[in-house]
CSV table of C-alpha atoms in Angstrom, one decimal:
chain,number,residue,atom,x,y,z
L,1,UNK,CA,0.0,0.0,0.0
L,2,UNK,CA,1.9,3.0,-1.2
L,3,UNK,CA,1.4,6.2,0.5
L,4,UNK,CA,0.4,9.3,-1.3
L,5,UNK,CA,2.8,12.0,-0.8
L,6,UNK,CA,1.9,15.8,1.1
L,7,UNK,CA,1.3,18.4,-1.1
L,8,UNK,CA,3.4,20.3,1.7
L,9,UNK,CA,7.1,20.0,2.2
L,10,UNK,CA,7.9,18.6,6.2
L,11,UNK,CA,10.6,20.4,8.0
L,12,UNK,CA,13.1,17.9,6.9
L,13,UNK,CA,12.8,18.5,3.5
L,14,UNK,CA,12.4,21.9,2.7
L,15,UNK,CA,14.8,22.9,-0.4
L,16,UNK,CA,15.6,25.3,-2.2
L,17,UNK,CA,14.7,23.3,-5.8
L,18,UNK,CA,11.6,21.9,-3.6
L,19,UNK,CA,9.8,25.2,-2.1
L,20,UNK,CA,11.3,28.4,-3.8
L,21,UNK,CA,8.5,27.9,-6.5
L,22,UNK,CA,6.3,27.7,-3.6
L,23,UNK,CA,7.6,30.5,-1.7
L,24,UNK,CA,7.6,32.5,-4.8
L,25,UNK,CA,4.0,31.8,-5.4
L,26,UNK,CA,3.3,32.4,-1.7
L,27,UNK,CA,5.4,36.2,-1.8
L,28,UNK,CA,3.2,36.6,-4.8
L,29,UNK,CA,-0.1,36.3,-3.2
L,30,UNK,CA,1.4,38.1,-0.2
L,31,UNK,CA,1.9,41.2,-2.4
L,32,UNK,CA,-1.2,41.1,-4.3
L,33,UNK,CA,-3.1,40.9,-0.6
L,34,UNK,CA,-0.9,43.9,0.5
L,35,UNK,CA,-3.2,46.6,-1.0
L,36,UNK,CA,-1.4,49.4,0.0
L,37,UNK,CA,2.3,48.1,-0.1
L,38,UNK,CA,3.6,48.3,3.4
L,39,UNK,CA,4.5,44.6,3.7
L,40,UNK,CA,2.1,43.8,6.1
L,41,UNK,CA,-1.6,42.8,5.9
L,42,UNK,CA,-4.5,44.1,8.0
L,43,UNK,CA,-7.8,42.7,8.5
L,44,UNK,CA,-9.4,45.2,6.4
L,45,UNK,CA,-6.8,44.3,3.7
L,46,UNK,CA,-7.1,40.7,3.8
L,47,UNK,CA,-11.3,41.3,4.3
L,48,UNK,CA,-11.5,43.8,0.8
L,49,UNK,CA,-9.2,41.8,-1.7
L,50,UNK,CA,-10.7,39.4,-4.1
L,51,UNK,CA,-7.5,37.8,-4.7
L,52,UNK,CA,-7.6,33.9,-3.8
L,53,UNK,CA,-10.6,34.7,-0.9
L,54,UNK,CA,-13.7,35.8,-3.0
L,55,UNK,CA,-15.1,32.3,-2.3
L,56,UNK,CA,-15.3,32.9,1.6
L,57,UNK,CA,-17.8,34.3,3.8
L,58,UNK,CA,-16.5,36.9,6.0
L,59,UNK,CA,-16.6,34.9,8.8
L,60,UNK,CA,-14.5,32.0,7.0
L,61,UNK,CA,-11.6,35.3,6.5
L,62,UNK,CA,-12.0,36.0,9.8
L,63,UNK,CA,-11.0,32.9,10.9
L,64,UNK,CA,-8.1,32.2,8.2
L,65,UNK,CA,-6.6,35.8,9.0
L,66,UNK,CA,-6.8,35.1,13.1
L,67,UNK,CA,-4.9,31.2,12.1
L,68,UNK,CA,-2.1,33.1,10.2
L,69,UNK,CA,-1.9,36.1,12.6
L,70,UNK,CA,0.4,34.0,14.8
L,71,UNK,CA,0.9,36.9,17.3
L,72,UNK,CA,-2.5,38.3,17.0
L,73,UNK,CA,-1.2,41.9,16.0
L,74,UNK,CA,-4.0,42.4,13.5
L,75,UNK,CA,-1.2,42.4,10.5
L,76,UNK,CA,0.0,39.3,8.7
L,77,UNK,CA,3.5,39.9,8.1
L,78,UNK,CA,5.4,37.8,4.9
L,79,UNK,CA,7.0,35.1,7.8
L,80,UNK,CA,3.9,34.5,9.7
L,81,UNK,CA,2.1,33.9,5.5
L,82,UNK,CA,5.2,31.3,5.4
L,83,UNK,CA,4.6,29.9,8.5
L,84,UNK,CA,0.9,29.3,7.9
L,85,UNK,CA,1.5,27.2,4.5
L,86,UNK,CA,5.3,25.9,6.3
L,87,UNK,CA,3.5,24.9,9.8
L,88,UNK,CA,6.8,22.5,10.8
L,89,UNK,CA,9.4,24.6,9.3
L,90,UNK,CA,12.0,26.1,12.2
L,91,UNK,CA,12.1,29.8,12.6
L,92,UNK,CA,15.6,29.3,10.6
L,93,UNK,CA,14.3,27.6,7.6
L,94,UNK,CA,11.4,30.3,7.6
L,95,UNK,CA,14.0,33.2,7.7
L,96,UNK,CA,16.2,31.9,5.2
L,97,UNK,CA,12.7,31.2,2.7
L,98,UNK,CA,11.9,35.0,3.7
L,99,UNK,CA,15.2,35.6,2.2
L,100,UNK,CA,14.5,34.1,-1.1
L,101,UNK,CA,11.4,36.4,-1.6
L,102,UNK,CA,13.5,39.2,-0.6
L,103,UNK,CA,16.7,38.8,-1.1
L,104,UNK,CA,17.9,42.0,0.1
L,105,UNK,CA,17.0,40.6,3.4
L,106,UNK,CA,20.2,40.2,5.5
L,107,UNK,CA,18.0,38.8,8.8
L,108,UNK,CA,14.8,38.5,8.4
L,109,UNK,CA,12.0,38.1,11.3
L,110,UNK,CA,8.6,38.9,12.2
L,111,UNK,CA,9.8,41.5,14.9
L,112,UNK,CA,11.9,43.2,13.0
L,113,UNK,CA,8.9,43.6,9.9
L,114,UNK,CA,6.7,45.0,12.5
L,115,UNK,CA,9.3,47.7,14.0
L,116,UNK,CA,10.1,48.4,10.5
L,117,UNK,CA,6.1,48.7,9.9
L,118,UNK,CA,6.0,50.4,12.9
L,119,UNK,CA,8.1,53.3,12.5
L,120,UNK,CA,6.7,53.6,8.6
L,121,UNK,CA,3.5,53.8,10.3
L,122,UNK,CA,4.6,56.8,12.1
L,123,UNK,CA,6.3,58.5,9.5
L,124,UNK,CA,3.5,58.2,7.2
L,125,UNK,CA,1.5,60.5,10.2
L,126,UNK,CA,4.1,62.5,10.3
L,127,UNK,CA,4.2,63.3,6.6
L,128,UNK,CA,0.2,63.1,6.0
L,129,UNK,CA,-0.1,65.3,8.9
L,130,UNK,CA,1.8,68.6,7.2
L,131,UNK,CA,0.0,68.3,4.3
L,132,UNK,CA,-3.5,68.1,6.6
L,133,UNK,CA,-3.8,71.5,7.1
L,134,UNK,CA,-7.0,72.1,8.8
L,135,UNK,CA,-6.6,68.9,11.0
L,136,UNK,CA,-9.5,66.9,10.0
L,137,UNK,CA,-7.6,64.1,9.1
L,138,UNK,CA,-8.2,63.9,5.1
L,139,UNK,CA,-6.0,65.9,2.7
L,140,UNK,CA,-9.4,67.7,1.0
L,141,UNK,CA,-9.0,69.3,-2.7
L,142,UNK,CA,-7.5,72.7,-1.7
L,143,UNK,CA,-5.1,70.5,0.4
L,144,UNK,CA,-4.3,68.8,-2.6
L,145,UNK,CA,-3.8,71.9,-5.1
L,146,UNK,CA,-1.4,73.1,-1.9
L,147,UNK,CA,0.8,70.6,-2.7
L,148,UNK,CA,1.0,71.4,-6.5
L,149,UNK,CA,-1.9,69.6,-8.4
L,150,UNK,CA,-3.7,71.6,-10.9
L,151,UNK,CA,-7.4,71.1,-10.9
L,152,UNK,CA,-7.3,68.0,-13.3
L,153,UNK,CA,-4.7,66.1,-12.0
L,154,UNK,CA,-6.7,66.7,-8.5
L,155,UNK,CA,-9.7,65.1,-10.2
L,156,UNK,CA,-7.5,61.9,-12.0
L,157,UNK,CA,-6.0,61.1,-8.8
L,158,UNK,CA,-9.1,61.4,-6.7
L,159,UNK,CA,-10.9,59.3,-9.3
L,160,UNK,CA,-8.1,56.6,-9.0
L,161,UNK,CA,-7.3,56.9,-5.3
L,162,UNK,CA,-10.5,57.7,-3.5
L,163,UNK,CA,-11.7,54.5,-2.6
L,164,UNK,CA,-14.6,56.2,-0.3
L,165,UNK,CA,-15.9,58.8,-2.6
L,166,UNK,CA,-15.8,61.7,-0.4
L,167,UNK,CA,-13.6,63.6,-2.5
L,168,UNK,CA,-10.8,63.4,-0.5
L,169,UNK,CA,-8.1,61.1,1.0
L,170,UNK,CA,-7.7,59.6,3.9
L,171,UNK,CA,-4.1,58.4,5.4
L,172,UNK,CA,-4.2,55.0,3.5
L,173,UNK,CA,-5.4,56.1,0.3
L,174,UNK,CA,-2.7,59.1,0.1
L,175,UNK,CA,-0.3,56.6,0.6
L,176,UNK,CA,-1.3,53.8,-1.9
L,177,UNK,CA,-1.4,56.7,-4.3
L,178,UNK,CA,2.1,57.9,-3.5
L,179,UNK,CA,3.4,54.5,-3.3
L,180,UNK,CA,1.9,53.4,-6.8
L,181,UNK,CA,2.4,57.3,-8.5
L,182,UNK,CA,5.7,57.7,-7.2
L,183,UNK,CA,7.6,54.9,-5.6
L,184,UNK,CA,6.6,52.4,-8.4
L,185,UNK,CA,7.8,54.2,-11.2
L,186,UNK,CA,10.7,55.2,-9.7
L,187,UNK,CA,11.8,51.3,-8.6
L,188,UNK,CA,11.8,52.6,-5.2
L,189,UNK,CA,9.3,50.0,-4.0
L,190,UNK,CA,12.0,47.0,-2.7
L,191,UNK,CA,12.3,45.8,1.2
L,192,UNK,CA,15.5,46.9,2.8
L,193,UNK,CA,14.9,45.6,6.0
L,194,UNK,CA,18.3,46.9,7.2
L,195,UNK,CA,17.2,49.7,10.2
């Protein structure tokens, strides 16, 4: 009676030739989840993308986000994704795949992706806050012509960007917009995880 064999690597064999496809695949899924590019998920993230969940009930994402949220922080960083689909792997083996999907990645952990998402959290506050000039925490249209736009490219951006409709953005939505206007045409959009 032959066994049929695990469609998931044990500890003892993970490889590079066996799981970097995997990983890959994995890192993939990771970034398409990451809506607004931070390298982390958050609930609302994982709850709003149709990529690979549009089949589940929002109680069924609950539940998946809360098993791959290993230390409950309401983000899903790329090591706890591994260590969901790698359940046996060793914290080494799920560093050094980390390191394959982001090569630049000298040490890699979960504590160190939060700090990192962390202090970009607060910088992003920092930043959004300037622009915020009457305090209500959205960057309205004269806000946005303050910081250069001419009345089109106000309108093309809040078409693209404003997820709410209320004609103006919020933290998040300034930020994807930044990230995918700016950052991503500029190649600016790798993980250095150095500090």
């Amino acid at each position: 009676m032959s066994s049929r064999p695990s469609s998931r690597p044990s500890s003892k064999k993970l490889t590079r030739t066996r799981t970097f496809k995997e990983v890959m695949f994995l890192k993939n899924t990771f970034d398409e989840l990451d809506l607004n590019h931070d390298k982390q998920i958050t609930a609302e993230e994982f709850f709003t993308s149709e990529v690979r969940c549009s089949v589940f009930s929002g109680k069924v994402k609950k539940h998946i986000f809360d098993l791959i949220d290993k230390n409950k922080d309401k983000h899903i960083v790329f090591t706890e994704f591994l260590q969901s689909y790698f359940p046996k792997a060793t914290d080494a083996e799920v560093t050094n795949m980390a390191g394959w999907a982001y090569p630049r990645c000298k040490s890699f952990s979960a504590e160190k992706a939060a700090r990192r998402a962390e202090k970009l959290a607060e910088a992003k506050e920092q930043i959004f806050d300037v622009f915020d000039v009457d305090t209500d925490g959205t960057l309205n249209i004269a806000e946005l012509k303050g910081l250069g736009y001419d009345d089109d490219e106000v309108h093309n951006l809040l078409e693209t960007y404003d997820k709410d409709g209320d004609m103006a953005f919020t933290l998040d939505e300034f930020f994807e917009m930044y990230s995918k206007e700016y950052l991503d045409k500029e190649g600016d959009d790798d993980w250095d995880c150095e500090d």
